[in-house]
Coordinates of C-alpha atoms in Angstrom, one line a residue:
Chain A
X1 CA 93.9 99.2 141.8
X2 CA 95.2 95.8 140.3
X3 CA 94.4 92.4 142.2
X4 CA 95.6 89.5 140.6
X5 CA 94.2 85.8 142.2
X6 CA 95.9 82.9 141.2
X7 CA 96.9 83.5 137.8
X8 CA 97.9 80.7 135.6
X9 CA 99.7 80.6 132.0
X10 CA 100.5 77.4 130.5
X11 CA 101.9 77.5 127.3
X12 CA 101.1 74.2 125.6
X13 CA 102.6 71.3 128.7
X14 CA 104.8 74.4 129.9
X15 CA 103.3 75.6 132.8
X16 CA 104.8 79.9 132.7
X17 CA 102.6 81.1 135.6
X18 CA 102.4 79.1 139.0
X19 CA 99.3 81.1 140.7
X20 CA 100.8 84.4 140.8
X21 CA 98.4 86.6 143.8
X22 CA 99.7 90.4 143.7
X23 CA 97.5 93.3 145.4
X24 CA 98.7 97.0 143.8
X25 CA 97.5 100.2 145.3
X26 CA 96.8 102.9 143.3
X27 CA 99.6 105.1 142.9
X28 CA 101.9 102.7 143.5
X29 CA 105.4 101.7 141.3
X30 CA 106.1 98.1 141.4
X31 CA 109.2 96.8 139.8
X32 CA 109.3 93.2 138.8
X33 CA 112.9 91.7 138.7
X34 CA 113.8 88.2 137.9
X35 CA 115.6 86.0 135.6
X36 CA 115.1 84.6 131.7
X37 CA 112.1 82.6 132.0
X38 CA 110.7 83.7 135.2
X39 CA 107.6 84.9 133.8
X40 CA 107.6 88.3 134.4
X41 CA 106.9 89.6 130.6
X42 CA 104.5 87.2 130.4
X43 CA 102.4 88.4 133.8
X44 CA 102.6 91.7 132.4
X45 CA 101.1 90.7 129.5
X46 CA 98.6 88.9 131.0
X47 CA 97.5 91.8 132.7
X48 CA 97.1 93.8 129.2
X49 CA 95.5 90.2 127.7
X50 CA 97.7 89.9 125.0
X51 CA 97.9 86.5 126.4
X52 CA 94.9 85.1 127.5
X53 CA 95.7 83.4 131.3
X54 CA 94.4 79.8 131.6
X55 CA 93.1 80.2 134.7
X56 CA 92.6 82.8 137.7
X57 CA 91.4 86.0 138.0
X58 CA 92.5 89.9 137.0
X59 CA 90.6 93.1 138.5
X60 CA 91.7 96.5 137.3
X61 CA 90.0 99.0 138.6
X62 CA 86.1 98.1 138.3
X63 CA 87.0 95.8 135.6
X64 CA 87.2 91.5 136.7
X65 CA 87.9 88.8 133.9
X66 CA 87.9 85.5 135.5
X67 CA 90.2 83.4 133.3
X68 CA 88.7 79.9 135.1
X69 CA 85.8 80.2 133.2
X70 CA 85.5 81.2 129.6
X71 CA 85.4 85.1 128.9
X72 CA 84.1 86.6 126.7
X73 CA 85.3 89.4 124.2
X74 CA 83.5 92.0 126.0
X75 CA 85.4 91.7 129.0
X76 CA 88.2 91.0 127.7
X77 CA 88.0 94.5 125.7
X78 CA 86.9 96.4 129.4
X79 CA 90.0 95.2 130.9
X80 CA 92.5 95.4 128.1
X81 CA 91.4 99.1 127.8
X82 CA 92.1 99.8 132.1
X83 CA 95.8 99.4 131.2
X84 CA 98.3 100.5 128.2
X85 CA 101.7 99.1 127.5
X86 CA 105.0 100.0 126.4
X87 CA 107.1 97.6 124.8
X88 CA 110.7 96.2 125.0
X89 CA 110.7 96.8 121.7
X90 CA 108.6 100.0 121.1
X91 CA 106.6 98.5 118.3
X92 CA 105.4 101.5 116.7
X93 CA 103.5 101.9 113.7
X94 CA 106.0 102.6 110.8
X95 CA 104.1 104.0 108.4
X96 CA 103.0 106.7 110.7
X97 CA 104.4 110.0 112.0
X98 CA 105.6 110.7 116.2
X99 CA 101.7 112.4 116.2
X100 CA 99.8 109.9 113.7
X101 CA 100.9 107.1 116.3
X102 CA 99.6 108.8 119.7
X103 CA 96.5 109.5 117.6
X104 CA 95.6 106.8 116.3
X105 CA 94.2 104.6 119.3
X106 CA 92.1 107.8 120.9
X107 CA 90.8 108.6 116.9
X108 CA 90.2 105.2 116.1
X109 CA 89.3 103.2 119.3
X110 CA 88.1 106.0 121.2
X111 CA 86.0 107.8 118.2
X112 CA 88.0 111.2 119.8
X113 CA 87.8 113.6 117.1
X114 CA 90.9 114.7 115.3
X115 CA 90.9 118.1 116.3
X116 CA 90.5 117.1 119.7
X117 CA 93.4 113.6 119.9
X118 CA 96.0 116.1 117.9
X119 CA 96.1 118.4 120.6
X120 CA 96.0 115.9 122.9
X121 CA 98.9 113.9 121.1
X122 CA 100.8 117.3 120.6
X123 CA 100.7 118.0 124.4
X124 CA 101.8 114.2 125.0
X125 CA 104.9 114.5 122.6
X126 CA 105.9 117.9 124.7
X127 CA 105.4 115.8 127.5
X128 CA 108.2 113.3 126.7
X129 CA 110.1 115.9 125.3
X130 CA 109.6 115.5 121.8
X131 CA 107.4 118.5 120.6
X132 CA 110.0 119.4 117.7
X133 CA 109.5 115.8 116.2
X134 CA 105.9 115.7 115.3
X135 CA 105.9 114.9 112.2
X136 CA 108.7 112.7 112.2
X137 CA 108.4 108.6 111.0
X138 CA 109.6 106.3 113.7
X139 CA 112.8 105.4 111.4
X140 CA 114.2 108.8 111.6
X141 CA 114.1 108.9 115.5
X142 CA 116.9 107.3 117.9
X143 CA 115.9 104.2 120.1
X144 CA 115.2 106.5 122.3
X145 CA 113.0 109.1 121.1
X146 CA 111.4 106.1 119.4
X147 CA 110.4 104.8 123.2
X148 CA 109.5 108.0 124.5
X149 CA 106.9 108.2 121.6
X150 CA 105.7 105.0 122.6
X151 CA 105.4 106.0 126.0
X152 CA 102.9 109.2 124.7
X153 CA 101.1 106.5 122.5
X154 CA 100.3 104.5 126.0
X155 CA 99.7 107.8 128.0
X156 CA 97.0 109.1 125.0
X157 CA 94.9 105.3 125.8
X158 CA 94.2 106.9 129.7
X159 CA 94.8 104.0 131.4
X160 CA 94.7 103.6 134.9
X161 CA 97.4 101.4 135.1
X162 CA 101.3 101.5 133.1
X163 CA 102.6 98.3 132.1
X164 CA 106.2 98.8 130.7
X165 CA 108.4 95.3 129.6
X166 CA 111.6 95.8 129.9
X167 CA 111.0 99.2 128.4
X168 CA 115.2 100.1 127.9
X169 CA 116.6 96.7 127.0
X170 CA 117.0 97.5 123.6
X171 CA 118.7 101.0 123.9
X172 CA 121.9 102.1 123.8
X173 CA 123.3 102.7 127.1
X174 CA 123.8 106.4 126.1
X175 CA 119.8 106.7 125.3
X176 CA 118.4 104.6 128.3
X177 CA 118.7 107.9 130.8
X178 CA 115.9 109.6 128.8
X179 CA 113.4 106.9 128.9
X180 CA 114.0 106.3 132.7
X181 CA 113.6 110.4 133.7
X182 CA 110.3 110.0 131.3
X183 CA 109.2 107.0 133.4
X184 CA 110.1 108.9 137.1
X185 CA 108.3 111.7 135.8
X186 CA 105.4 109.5 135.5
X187 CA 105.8 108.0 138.7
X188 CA 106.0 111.6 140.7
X189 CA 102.6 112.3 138.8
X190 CA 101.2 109.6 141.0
X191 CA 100.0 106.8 137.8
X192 CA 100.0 103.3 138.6
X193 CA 103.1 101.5 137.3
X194 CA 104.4 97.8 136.8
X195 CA 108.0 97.8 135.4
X196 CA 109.7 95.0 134.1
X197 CA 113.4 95.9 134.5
X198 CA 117.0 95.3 134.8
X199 CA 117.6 98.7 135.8
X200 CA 118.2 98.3 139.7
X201 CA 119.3 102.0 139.9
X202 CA 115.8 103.0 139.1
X203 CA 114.0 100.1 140.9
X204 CA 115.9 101.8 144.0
X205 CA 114.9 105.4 143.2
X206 CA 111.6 105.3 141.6
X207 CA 109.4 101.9 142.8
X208 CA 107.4 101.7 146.1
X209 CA 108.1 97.9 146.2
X210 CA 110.2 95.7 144.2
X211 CA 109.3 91.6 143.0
X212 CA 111.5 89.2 142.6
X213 CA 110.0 86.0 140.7
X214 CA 111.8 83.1 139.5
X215 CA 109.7 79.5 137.8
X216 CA 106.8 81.4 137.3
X217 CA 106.4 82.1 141.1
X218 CA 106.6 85.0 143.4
X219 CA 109.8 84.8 145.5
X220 CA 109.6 87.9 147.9
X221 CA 108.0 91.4 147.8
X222 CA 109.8 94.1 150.0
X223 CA 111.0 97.7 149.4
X224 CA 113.7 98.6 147.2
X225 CA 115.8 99.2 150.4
X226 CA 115.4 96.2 151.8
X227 CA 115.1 94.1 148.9
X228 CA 118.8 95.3 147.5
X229 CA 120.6 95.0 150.8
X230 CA 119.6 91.9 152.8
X231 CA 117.1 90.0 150.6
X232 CA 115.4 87.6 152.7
X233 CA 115.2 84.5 150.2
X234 CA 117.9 82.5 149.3
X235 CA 117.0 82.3 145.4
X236 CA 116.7 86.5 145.7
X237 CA 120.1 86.8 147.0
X238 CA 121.7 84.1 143.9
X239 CA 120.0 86.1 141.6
X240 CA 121.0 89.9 142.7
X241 CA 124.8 88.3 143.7
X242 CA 124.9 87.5 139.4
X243 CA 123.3 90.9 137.6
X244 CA 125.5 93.2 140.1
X245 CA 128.5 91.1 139.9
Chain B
X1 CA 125.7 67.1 50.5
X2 CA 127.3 69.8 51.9
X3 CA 127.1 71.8 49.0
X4 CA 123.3 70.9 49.1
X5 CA 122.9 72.3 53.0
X6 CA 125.0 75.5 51.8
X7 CA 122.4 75.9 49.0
X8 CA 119.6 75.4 51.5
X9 CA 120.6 78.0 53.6
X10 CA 121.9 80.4 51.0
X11 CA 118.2 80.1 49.3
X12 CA 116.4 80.5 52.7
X13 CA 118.3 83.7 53.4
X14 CA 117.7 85.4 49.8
X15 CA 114.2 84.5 50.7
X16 CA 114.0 86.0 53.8
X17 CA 115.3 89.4 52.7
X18 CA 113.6 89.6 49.7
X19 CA 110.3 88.7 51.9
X20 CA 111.3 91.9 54.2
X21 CA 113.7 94.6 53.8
X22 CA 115.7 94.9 50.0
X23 CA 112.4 95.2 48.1
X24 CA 111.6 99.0 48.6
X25 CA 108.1 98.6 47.0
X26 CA 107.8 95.9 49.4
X27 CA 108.9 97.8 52.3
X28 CA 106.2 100.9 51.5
X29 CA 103.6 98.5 51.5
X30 CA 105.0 96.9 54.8
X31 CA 104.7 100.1 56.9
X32 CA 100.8 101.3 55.1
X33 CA 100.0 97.9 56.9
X34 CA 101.7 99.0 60.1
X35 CA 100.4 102.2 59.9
X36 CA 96.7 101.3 58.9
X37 CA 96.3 98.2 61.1
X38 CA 97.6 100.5 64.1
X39 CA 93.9 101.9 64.8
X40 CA 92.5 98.6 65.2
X41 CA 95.4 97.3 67.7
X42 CA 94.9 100.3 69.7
X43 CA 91.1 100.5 70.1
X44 CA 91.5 96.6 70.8
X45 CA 93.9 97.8 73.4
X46 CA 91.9 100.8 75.2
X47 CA 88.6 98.6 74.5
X48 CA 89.3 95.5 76.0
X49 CA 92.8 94.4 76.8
X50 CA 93.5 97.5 79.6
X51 CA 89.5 97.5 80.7
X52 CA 90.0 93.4 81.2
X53 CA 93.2 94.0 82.5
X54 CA 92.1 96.7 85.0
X55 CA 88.6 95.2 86.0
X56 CA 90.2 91.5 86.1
X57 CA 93.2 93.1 88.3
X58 CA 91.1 95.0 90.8
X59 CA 88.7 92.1 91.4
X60 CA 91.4 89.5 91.4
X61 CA 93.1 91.4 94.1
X62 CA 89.9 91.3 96.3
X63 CA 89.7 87.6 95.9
X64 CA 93.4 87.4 96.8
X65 CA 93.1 89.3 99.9
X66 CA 89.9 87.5 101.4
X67 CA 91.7 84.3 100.2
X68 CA 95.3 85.3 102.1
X69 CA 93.3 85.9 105.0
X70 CA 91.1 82.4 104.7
X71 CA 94.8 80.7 104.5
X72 CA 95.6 82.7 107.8
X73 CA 92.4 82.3 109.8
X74 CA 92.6 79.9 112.4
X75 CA 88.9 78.7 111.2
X76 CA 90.1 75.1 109.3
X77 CA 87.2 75.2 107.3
X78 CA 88.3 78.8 105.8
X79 CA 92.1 77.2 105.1
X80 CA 90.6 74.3 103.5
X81 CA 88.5 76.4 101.2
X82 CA 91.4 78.5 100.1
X83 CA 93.9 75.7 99.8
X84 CA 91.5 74.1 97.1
X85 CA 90.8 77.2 95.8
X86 CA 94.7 77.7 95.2
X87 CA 95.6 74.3 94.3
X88 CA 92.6 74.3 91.4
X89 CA 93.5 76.9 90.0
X90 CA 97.4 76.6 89.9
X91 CA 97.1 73.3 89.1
X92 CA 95.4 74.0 86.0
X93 CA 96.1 75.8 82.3
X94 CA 94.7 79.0 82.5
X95 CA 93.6 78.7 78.8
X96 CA 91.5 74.9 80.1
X97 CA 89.9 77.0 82.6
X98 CA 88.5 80.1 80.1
X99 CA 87.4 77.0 77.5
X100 CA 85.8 75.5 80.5
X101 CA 84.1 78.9 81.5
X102 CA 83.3 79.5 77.9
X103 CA 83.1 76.0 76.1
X104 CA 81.9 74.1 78.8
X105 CA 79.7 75.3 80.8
X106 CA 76.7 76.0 77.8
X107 CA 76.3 72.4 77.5
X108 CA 75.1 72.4 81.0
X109 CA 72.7 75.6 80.5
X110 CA 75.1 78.3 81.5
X111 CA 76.3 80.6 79.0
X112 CA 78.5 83.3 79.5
X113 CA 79.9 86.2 76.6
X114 CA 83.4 86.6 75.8
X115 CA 84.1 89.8 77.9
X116 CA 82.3 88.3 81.4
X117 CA 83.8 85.0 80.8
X118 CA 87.7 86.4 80.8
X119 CA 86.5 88.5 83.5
X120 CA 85.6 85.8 85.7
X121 CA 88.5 83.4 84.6
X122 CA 91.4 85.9 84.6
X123 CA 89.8 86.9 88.0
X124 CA 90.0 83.6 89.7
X125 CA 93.6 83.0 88.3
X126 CA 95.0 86.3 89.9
X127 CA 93.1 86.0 93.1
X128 CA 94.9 82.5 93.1
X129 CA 98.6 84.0 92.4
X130 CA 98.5 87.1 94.1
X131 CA 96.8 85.2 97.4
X132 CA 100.1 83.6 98.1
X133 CA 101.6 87.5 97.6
X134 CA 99.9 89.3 100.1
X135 CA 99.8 86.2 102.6
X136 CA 103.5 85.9 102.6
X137 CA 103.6 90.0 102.8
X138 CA 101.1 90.1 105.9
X139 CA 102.8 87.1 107.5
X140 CA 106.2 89.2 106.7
X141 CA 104.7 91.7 109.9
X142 CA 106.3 91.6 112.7
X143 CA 104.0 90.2 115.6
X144 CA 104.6 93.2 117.6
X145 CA 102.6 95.4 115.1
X146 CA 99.4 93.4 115.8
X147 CA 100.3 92.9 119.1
X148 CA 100.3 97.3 119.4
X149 CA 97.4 97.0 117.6
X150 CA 95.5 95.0 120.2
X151 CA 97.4 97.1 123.2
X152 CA 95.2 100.0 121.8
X153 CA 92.2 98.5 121.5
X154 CA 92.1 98.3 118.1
X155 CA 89.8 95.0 116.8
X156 CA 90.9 92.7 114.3
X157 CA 90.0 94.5 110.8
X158 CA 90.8 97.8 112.6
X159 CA 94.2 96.4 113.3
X160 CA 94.2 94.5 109.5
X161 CA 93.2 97.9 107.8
X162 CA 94.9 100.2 109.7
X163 CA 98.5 98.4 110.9
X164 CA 99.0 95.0 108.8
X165 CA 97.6 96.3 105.1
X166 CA 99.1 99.6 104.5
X167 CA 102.7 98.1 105.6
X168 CA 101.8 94.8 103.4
X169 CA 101.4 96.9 100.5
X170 CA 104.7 97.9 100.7
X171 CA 105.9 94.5 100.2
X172 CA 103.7 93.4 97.9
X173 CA 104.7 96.0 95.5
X174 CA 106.9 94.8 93.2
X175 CA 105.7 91.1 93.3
X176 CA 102.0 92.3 92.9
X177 CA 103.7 94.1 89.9
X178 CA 104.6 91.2 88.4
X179 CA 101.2 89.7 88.8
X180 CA 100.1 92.5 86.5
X181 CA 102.3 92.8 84.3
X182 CA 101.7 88.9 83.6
X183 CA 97.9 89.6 83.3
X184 CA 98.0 92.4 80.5
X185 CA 100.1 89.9 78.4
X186 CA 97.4 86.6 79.4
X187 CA 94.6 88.8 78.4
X188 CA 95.8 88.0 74.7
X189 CA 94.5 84.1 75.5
X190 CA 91.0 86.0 75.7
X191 CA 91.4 85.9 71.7
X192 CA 90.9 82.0 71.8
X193 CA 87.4 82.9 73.6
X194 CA 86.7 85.3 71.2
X195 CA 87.6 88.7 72.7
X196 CA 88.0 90.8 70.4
X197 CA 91.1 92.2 72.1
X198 CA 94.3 93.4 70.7
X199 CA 96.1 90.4 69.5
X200 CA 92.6 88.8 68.1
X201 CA 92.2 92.1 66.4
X202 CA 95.7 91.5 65.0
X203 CA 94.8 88.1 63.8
X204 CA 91.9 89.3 62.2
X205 CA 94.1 91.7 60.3
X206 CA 96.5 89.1 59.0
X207 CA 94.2 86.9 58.2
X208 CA 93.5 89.0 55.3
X209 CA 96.6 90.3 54.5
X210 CA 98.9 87.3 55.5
X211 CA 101.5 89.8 57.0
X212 CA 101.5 87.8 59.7
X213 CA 105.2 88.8 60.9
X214 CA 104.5 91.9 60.2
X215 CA 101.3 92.5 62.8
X216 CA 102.2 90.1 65.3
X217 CA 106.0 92.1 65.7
X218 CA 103.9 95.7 65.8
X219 CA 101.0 93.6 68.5
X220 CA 104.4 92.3 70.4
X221 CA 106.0 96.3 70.1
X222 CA 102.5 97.5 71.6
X223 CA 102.4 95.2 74.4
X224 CA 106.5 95.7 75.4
X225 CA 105.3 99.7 75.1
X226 CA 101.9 99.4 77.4
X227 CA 104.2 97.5 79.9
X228 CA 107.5 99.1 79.9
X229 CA 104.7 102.4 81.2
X230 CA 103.7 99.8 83.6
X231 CA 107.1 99.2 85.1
X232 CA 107.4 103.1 85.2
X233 CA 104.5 102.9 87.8
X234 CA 105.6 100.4 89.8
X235 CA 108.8 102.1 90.2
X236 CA 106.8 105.7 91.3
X237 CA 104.6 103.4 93.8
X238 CA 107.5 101.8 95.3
X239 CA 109.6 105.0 95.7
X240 CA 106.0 106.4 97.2
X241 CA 105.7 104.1 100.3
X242 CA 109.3 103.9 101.1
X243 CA 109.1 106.9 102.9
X244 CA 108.7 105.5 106.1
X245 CA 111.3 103.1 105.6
X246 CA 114.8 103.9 106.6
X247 CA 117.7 102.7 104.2

């Protein structure tokens, strides 16, 4: 489904992304842990083009963009639209209602008629569990109703591939539970996910294989299980020793 | 010679009173004048001062927003124009620009009439001002709005007119406000390019009457009136798009 080949970001003499190679299978969770600075948001991002990589190839899907050469718009547009993101820090559209913002990329982008993306946006909200807030503006939802409605907004694009960034940072630790069962009820419908996370609970319950990267590098790709109890790189053990002490 | 300042000023001060308020002859003929020059004011006002006001306003604001969004392009030639653009016209009078426009140029072939020639030169002086405005308001957007934007798929004057504006309006609100407040009162420099708007017409008026305090107190009452309705507005527009803003 996703098959990155050595993906480079350099921003300015700062070189964020060493040659990343990663092979997903459709399906498949993948859980990318790591510290500050490792890169992480910024592959993820790459992988949605909001930055542009400066060299090295992406393939979602039926969709390649090799970043060696220059690429044009077109392409760039064809593989944006294979994935959707959700946001660290939801960055929804203010002026618009729960509905108006799941609507608005399948009326706009996707020329859906309005008829047609309202139910559609309707049945997403119920999805996430927010069918009673329709018509609500983001500012009168919590942190996390506000993420689950960012969450339908991605869902509504169809993509065949879920990038979340560190999707529960910003929450209250009383409002992160909600999101997560949102995103494992994803997962059990069989999409394609990449999670940035600091969550190790759900990296443990919910991913198929967990990352660690640290300098812009890939360190070690296992299984949650094996990843958590006997890690088989140095740095990976440092790194798990500090966020679970 | 203090007893002659005292004199001075007592002297000044009988004048002044017997000019204005004790004489009640006086005073009757004071408001006929008031009364009978208020036609005139106000059909200079609905004619030309709101119209130019309005027309200058809308098209100024068009100027503004393609010049906010020169200042903002990454193209250098686009900043360049609208830096000079900017710089021109703030570094200037506004009432040596409208002689320019309408002293100047017929002496190299182009002549333009009173009305089009405020037109243009009030235009180009808003679309200066407010470009700052609504580039400071679209740079106040968080990046994460054009960055959701992009995330679905939305192209760069999808994202402008359906994200970045509507939310820039918001802020530009009550310093766009300004902006035309401002203008209604500049449009009274159109009378020194011979538009026949309200404060020429109360000029004319004087000039035979020589009430000058008189007229240009009821032109000053009419403007304060026509803008104190303008704050009004703003006031309705501002409560209107906080909506979506919490507080």
């Amino acid at each position: 489904m996703i098959s990155i080949n050595g993906l480079h970001k350099k921003f300015g003499d700062l070189e964020v992304l060493k040659g990343i190679d990663l092979q997903v299978n459709k399906g498949q969770v993948i859980v990318v842990i790591g510290p500050s600075g490792s890169g992480k948001t910024t592959l993820l991002r790459c992988l949605n083009i909001l930055e542009v990589p400066t060299a090295g190839s992406i393939t979602i899907d039926e969709q390649t963009a090799d970043f060696s050469n220059t690429v044009n718009k077109r392409t760039i547009d064809l593989l944006r639209r294979e994935s959707a993101m959700v946001f660290q820090h939801y960055n929804l559209f203010p002026h618009m209602t729960a509905l108006q913002n799941v609507m608005e990329g399948p009326v706009i982008v996707k020329k859906m008629s309005k008829t047609d993306a309202r139910a559609k946006a309707e049945q997403l909200l119920n999805k996430v569990g927010l069918g009673d807030k329709l018509d609500f503006y983001p500012h009168q939802l919590s942190g996390g109703q506000q993420q689950r409605v960012g969450i339908a907004r991605a869902l509504a694009l169809e993509p065949k591939v879920m990038l979340f960034d560190e999707p529960t940072s910003a929450l209250d630790p009383e409002l992160v539970g909600e999101v997560l069962q949102v995103m494992k009820d994803l997962a059990n419908e069989g999409i394609t996910m990449m999670v940035v996370t600091h969550e190790m609970r759900f990296a443990n319950d919910v991913a198929n294989e967990v990352i660690f990267m640290d300098q812009g590098k890939i360190i070690e790709r296992s299984k949650p299980s094996d990843m958590f109890t006997h890690p088989k790189e140095e740095r990976t053990r440092q790194f798990l020793n500090l966020i679970q002490s | 010679m203090a007893h002659m300042r005292k004199f001075q000023i007592n002297g000044s001060a009988k004048m002044f009173w017997n000019n204005f308020a004790i004489d009640p002859e006086k005073m009757e003929r004071s408001l006929d004048i008031a009364q009978s020059s208020l036609q005139p004011l106000l059909e200079g006002a609905l004619v030309y001062t709101l119209p130019l006001s309005l027309i200058t306003f809308v098209v100024g604001l068009i100027l503004a927003i393609l010049t906010a969004l020169a200042r903002i392009s990454t193209v250098k030639p686009f900043q360049w124009i609208a830096r000079f653009y900017v710089s021109a016209i703030r570094g200037t009078p506004l009432l040596v620009q409208l002689f320019i426009l309408f002293y100047g140029l017929p002496s190299v072939g182009v002549v333009i009439d009173p009305f089009p020639a405020a037109v243009i030169g009030f235009s180009l002086n808003v679309g200066a001002y407010a470009s700052e405005v609504i580039r400071a308001a679209i740079l106040s957007i968080p990046k994460g709005q054009w960055e959701a934007a992009h995330m679905i798929g939305m192209s760069y004057t999808q994202t402008l007119r359906r994200v970045i504006l509507p939310q820039a309006t918001r802020v530009s609100i009550p310093p766009l406000s300004n902006t035309f407040i401002s203008l209604v009162k500049d449009t009274s420099l159109g009378s020194l390019i011979l538009v026949t708007e309200m404060f020429r017409r109360a000029q004319e008026i004087a000039a035979t009457n020589y009430e000058f305090l008189l007229l240009y107190t009821e032109v000053a009452i009419i403007y304060w009136i026509i803008c104190f309705f303008l704050s009004l507005i703003q006031g309705r527009l501002e409560h209107r798009f906080d909506r979506y803003v919490s507080r």
